[in-house]
Coordinates of C-alpha atoms in Angstrom, one line a residue:
X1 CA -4.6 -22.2 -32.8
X2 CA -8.2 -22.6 -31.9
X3 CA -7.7 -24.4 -28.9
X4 CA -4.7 -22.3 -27.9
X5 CA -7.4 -19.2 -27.5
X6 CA -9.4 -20.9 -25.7
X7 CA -6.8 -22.0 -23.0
X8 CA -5.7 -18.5 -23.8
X9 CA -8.9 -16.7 -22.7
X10 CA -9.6 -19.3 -19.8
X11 CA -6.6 -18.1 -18.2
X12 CA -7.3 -14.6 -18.7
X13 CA -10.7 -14.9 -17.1
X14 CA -8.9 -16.8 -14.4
X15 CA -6.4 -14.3 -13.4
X16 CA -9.9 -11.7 -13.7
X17 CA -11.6 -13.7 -10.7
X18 CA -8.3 -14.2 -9.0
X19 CA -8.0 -12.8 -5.4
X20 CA -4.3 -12.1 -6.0
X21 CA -4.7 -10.2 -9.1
X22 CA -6.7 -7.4 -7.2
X23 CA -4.6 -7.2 -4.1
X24 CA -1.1 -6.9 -6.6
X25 CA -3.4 -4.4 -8.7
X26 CA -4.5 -2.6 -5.2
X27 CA -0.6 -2.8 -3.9
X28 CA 0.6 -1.8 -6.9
X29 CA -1.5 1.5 -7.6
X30 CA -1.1 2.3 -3.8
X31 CA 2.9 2.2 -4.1
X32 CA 3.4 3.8 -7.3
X33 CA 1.2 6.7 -6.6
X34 CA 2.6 7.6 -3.5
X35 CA 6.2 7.1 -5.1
X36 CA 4.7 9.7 -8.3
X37 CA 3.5 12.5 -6.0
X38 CA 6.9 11.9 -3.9
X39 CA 8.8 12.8 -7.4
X40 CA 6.4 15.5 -7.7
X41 CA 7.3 17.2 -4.5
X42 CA 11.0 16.4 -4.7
X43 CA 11.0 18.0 -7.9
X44 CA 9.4 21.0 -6.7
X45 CA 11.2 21.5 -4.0
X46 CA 15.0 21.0 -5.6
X47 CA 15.1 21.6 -9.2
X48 CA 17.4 19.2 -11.0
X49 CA 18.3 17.3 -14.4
X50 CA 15.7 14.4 -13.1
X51 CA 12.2 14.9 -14.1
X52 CA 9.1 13.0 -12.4
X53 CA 8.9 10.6 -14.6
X54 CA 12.3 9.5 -14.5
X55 CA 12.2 9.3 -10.8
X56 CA 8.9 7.4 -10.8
X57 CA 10.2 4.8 -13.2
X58 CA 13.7 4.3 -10.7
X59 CA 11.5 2.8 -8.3
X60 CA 10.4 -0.1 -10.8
X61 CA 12.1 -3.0 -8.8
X62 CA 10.2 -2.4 -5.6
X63 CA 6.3 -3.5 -7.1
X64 CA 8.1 -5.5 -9.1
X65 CA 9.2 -7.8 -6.0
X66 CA 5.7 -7.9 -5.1
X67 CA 3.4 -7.9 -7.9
X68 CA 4.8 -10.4 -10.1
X69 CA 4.6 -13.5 -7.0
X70 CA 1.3 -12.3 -6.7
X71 CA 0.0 -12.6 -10.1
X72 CA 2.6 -15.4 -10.8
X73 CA 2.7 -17.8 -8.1
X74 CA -0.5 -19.9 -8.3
X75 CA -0.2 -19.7 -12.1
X76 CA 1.0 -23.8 -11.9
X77 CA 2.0 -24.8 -8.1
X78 CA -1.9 -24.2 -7.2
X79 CA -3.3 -26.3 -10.7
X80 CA -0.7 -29.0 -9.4
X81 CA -2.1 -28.8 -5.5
X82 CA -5.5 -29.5 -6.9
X83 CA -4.9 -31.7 -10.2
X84 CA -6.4 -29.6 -12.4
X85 CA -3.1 -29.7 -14.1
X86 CA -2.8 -33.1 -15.1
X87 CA -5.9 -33.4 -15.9
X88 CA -5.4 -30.8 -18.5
X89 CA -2.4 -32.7 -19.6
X90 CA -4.8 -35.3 -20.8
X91 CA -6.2 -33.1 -23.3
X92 CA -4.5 -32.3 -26.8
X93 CA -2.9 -29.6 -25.6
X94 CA 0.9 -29.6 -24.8
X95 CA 3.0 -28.7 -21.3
X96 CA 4.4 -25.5 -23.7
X97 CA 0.9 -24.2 -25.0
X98 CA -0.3 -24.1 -20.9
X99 CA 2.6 -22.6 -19.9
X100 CA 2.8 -19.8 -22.5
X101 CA -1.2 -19.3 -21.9
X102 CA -0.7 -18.6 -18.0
X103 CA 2.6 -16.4 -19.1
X104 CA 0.6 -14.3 -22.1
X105 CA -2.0 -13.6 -19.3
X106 CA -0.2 -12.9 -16.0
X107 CA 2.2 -10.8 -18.6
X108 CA -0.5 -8.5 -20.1
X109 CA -1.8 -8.2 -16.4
X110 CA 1.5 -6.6 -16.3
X111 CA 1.7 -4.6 -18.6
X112 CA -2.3 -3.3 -17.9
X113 CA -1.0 -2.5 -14.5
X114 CA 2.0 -0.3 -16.2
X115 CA -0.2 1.3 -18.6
X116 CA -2.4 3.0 -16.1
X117 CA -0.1 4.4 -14.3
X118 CA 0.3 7.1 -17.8
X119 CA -2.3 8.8 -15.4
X120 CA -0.5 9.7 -12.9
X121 CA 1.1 12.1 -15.1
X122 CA -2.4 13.3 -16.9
X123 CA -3.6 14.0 -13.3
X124 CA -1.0 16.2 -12.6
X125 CA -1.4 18.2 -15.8
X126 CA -4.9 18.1 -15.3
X127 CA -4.5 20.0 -12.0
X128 CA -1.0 22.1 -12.5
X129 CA -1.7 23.2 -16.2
X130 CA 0.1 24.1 -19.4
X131 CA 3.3 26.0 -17.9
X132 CA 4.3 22.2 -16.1
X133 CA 3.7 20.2 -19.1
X134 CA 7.2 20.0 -20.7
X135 CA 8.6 19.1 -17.6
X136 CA 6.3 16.5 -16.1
X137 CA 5.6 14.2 -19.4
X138 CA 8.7 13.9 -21.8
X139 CA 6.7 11.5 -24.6
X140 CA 10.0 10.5 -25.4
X141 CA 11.3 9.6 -22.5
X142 CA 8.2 7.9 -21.3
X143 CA 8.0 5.8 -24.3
X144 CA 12.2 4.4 -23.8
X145 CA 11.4 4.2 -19.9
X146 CA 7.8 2.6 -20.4
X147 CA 9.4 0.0 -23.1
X148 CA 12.2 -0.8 -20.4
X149 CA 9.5 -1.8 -18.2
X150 CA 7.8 -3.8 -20.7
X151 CA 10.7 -5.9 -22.1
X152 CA 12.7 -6.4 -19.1
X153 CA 8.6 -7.2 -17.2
X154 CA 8.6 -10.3 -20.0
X155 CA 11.5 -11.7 -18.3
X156 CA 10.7 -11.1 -14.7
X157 CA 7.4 -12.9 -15.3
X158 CA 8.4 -15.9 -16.9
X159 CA 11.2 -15.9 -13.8
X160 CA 7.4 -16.1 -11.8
X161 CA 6.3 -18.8 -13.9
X162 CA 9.7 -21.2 -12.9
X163 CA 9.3 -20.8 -9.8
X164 CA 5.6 -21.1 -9.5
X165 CA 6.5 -24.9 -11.5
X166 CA 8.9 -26.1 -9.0
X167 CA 6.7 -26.2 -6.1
X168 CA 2.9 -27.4 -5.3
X169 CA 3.0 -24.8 -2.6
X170 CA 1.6 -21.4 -3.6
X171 CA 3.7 -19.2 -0.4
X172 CA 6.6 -21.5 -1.3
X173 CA 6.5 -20.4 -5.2
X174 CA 5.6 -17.1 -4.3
X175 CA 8.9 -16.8 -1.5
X176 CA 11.0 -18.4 -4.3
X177 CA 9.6 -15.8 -7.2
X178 CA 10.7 -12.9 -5.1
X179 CA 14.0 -13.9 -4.0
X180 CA 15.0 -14.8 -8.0
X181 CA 13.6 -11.8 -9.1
X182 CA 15.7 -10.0 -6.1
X183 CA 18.7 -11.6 -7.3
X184 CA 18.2 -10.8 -10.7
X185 CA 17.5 -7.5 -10.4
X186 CA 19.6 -6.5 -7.5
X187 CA 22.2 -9.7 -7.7
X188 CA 24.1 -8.5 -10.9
X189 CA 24.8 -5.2 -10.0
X190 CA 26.3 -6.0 -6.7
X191 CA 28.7 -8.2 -8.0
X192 CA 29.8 -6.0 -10.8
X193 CA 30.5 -3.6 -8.0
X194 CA 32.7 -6.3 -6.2
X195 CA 34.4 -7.3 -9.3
X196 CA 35.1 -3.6 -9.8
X197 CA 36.8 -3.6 -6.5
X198 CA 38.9 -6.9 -7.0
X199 CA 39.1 -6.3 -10.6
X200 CA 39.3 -3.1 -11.6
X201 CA 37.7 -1.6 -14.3
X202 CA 38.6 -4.0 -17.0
X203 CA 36.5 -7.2 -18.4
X204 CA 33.1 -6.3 -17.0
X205 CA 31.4 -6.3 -20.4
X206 CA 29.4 -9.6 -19.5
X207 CA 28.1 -8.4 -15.9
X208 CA 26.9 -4.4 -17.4
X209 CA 25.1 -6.4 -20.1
X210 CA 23.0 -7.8 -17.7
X211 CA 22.8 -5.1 -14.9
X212 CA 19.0 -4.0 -14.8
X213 CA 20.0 -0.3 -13.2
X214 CA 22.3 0.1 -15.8
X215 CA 19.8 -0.7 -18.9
X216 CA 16.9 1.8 -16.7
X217 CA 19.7 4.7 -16.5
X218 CA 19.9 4.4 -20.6
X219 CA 16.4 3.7 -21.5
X220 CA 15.1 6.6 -19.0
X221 CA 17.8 8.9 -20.9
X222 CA 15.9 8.0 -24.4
X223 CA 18.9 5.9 -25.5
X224 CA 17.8 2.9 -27.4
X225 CA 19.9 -0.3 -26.9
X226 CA 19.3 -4.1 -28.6
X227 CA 21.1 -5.4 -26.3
X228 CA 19.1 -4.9 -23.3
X229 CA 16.2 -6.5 -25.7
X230 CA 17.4 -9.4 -26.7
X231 CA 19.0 -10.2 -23.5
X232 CA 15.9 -10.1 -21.5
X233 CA 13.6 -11.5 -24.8
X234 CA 16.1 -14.6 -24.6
X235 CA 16.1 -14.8 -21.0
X236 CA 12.2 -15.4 -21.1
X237 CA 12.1 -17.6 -23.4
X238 CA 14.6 -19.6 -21.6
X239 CA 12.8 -19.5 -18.3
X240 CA 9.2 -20.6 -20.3
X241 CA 11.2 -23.5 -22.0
X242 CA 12.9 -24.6 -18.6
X243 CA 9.4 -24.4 -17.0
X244 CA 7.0 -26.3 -19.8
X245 CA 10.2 -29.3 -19.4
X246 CA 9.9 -28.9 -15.4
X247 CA 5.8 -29.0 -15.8
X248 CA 5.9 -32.3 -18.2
X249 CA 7.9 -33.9 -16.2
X250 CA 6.3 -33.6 -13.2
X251 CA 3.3 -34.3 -14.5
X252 CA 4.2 -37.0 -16.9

């Protein structure tokens, strides 16, 4: 346990002095203020059943394509460029203990990143008052929304972590991070909308359990599912199993 701290905290400081990690933060923050204030005005200007913060969190996907290569993508291709990472294979620590270091760090980076943006909101009190509270922060429906984010964020980094294993390249893991986590995110729901053309409406249990648009509508209308949960739990731990087998073997 001792030695899984350390490598642990090693990784933390690493993604701390990490050029990446400042331009996603920087990219991020940019984005998702711009997109808050836009749910602002749009909800100021037409009145509807949609408050801020569910418009805000809608918009999840789009940092999401960019953040997670960023934070993600030199996690083990660079180590592998340079060495560092069988060297470190020498040690008494295993291909799974690295790889779930490099996740728990890139992962709370993540969810750091989500927390701040509970600002946004605070701002906007801060500056509108009392009479907008009840309809710019619903706690409840920022907690469901927020733990969305933070369940389904497990799996999209560990998607970062295999595809950051497969490759020594660093734009090559980062290119291939963002087109899985495209497909993922994107992928399922077009082709539950094709099979809903060819298909009709029957037999698309499987493909709604695993469209992310879906899950966000639910969780940003405070219902509670355990399905979305353990599908995107399992899915992680999937992906971090696949890539400490992919990082032992190419490093073996």
């Amino acid at each position: 346990m001792k030695k899984f701290s350390a490598l642990l905290d090693h990784q933390i400081w690493l993604m701390c002095i990490s050029p990446s990690t400042y331009i996603a933060a920087f990219l991020f923050f940019a984005f998702m203020g711009t997109m808050y204030l836009t749910a602002l005005l749009d909800v100021s200007v037409n009145p509807g059943p949609r408050s801020p913060m569910e418009l805000f969190l809608s918009v999840f996907w789009v940092p999401v394509l960019f953040m997670v290569p960023l934070i993600t993508m030199r996690s083990l291709s660079e180590e592998r460029r340079m060495g560092t990472l069988s060297a470190l294979m020498t040690t008494s620590v295993t291909a799974g203990q690295i790889v779930l270091a490099k996740f728990l760090a890139a992962y709370l980076f993540y969810v750091l990143l989500w927390l701040l943006t509970l600002a946004f909101p605070l701002i906007a009190y801060w500056y509108l008052g009392d009479s907008a509270a009840a309809a710019l922060f619903n706690p409840w429906q920022a907690l469901t929304g927020y733990s969305f984010i933070f369940v389904s964020g497990a799996m999209y980094v560990a998607i970062g972590m295999f595809a950051s294993s497969l490759t020594r390249t660093t734009l090559v893991a980062g290119m291939l991070s963002c087109s899985m986590l495209f497909f993922s995110i994107v992928g399922a729901g077009l082709i539950a909308k094709f099979a809903v053309s060819d298909f009709g409406s029957g037999g698309l249990l499987p493909m709604d359990y695993i469209r992310t648009f879906r899950h966000l509508e639910d969780f940003s209308k405070s219902l509670l599912d355990t399905r979305p949960f353990f599908f995107y739990i399992s899915s992680a731990g999937l992906l971090l199993a696949i890539t400490a087998m992919v990082t032992e073997a190419k490093n073996a």
